[in-house]
C-alpha positions as a printed Julia matrix, in Angstrom:
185×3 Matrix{Float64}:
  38.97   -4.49    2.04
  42.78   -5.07    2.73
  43.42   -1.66    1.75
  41.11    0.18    3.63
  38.3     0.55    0.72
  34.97    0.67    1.12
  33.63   -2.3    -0.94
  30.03   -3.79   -2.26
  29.92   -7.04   -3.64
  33.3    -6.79   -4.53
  33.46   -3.47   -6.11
  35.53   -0.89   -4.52
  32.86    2.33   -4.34
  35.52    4.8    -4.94
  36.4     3.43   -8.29
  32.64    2.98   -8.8
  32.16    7.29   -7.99
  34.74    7.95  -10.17
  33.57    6.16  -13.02
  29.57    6.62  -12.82
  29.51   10.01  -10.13
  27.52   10.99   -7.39
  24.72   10.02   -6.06
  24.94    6.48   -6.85
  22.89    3.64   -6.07
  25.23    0.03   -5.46
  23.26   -3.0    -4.5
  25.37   -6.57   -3.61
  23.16   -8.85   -6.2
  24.23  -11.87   -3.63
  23.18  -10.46   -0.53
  19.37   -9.63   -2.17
  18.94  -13.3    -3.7
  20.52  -14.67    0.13
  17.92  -12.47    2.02
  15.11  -13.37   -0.23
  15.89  -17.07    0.23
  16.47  -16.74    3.7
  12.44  -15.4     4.12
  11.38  -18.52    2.04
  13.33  -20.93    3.95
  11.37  -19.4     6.86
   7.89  -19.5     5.68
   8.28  -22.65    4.89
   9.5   -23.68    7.99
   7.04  -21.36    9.88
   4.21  -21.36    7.8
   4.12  -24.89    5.58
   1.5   -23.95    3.37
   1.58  -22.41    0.03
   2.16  -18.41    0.17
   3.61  -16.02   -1.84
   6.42  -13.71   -0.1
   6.13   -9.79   -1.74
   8.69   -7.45   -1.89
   7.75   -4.12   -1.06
   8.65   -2.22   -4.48
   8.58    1.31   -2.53
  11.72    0.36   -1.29
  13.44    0.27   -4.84
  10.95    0.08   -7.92
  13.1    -0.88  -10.33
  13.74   -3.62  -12.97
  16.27   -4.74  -12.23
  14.7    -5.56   -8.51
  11.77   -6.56  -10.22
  13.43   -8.87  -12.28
  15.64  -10.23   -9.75
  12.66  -11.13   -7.28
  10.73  -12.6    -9.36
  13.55  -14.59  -10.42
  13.99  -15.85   -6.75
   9.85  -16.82   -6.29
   8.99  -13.57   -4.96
   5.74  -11.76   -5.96
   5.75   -7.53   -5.87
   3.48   -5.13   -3.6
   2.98   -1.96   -5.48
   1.16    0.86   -4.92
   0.89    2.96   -8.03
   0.67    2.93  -12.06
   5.02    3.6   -12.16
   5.59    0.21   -9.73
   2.95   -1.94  -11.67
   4.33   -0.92  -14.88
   8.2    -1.31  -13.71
   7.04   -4.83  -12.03
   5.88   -5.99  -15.4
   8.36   -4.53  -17.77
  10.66   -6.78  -14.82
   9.42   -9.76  -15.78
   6.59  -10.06  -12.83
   4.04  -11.96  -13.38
   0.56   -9.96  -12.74
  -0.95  -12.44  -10.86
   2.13  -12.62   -8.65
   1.46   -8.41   -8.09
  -0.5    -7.33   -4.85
  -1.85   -3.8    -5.9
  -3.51   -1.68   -3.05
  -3.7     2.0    -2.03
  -6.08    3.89   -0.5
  -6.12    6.54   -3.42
  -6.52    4.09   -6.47
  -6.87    6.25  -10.18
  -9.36    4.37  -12.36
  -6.37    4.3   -14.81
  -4.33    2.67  -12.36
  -6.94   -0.33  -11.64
  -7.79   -0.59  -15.35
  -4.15   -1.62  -15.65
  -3.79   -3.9   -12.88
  -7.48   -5.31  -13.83
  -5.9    -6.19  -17.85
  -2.67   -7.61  -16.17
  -4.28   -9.95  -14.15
  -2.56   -8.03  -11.13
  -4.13   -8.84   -7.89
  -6.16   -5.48   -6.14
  -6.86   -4.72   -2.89
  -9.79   -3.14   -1.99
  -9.66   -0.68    0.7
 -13.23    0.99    0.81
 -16.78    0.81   -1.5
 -15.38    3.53   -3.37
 -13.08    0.82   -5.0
 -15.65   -1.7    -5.41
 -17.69    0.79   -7.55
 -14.79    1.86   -9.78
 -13.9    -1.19  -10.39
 -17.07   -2.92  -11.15
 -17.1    -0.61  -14.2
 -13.98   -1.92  -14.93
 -14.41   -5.95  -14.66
 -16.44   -8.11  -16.31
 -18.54  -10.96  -15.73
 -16.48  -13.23  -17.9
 -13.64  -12.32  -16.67
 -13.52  -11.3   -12.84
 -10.96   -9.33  -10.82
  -8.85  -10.88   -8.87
  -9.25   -9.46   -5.23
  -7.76   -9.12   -1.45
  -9.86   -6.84    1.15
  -8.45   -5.03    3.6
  -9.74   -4.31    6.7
  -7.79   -2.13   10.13
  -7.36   -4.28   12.75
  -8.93   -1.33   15.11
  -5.74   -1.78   17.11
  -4.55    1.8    18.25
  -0.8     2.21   18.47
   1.07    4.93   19.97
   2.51    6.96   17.26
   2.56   10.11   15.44
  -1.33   10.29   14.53
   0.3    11.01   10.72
   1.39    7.28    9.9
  -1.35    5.28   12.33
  -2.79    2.64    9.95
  -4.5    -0.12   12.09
  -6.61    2.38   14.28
 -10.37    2.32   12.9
 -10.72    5.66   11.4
  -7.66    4.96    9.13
  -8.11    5.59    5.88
  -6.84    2.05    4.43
  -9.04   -0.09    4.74
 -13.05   -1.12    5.91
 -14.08   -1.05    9.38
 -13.88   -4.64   10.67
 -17.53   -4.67   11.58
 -18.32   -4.29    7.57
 -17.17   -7.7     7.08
 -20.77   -8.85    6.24
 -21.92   -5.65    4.34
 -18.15   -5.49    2.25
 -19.26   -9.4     1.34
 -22.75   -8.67    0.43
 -22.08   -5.67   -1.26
 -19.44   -7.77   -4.06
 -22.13  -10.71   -4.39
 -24.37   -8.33   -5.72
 -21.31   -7.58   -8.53
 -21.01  -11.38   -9.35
């Protein structure tokens, strides 16, 4: 500011320290809901047909992020029973959660499953879990994910797409992956 502070959505961060301490989290409210808009405005000038933008909740799984999100037509991505349970208690609706993983507990998918949360499979493993989960009267809602099989050149720690990842089914298990949940119907 004029006087040389460092300021956040018009709150001078010193101040802020020496009221609340150290560390201490300060997001600017306004610049969230303008970046969130911002990504709408371009999927709907990029991509005109209905979708459903997520915020990543490992970035800040909170509820007050949840909340504020939702509250600008964002769904939530979560990955465990802590970001689904912080995404509801937010005010997310479950079927506006995308819940995936590669190391599901069967805890963890009976609560997305009652929420109405959508779940990502990643491997058959999953499909048997959760078919003692689901009903016939009421089925899961689901997304499969499959790795590209694109290799990328980068510590062999956090590769993803290449086709021995472990998230997701090998792309040539497209047919088997769609036979095998038939069988579940």
């Amino acid at each position: 500011n004029e006087n040389g502070k460092l300021v956040i959505g018009g709150c001078v961060l010193s101040e802020l320290a020496k009221k609340y301490g150290t560390p201490l989290y300060v997001l600017d409210e306004l610049s969230i809901r303008t970046a969130c808009r911002a990504y709408k405005k371009a999927l709907k000038k990029h991509y005109p047909a209905a979708s459903l933008p997520l915020y990543a909740s490992k970035a800040n799984s909170s509820l007050a992020i949840s909340s504020l999100v939702s509250n600008e037509g964002f769904g939530l991505d979560a990955v465990s029973e802590g970001e689904l349970i912080t995404a509801l208690k937010g005010g997310v609706q479950g079927d506006e959660i995308v819940f995936h993983g590669n190391n599901k507990s069967d805890e963890e998918l009976d609560l997305a499953y009652k929420n109405n949360v959508i779940i990502v499979l990643d491997n058959y493993h999953d499909i048997a879990r959760l078919k003692r989960i689901a009903s016939e009267s009421n089925p899961a809602k689901l997304m499969l994910r499959f790795t590209p099989g694109i290799e990328c050149h980068t510590h062999e720690y956090i590769r993803t797409g290449h086709l021995d990842s472990k998230f997701g089914f090998d792309p040539d298990e497209v047919v088997d992956v769609l036979k095998t949940l038939k069988k579940y119907k």
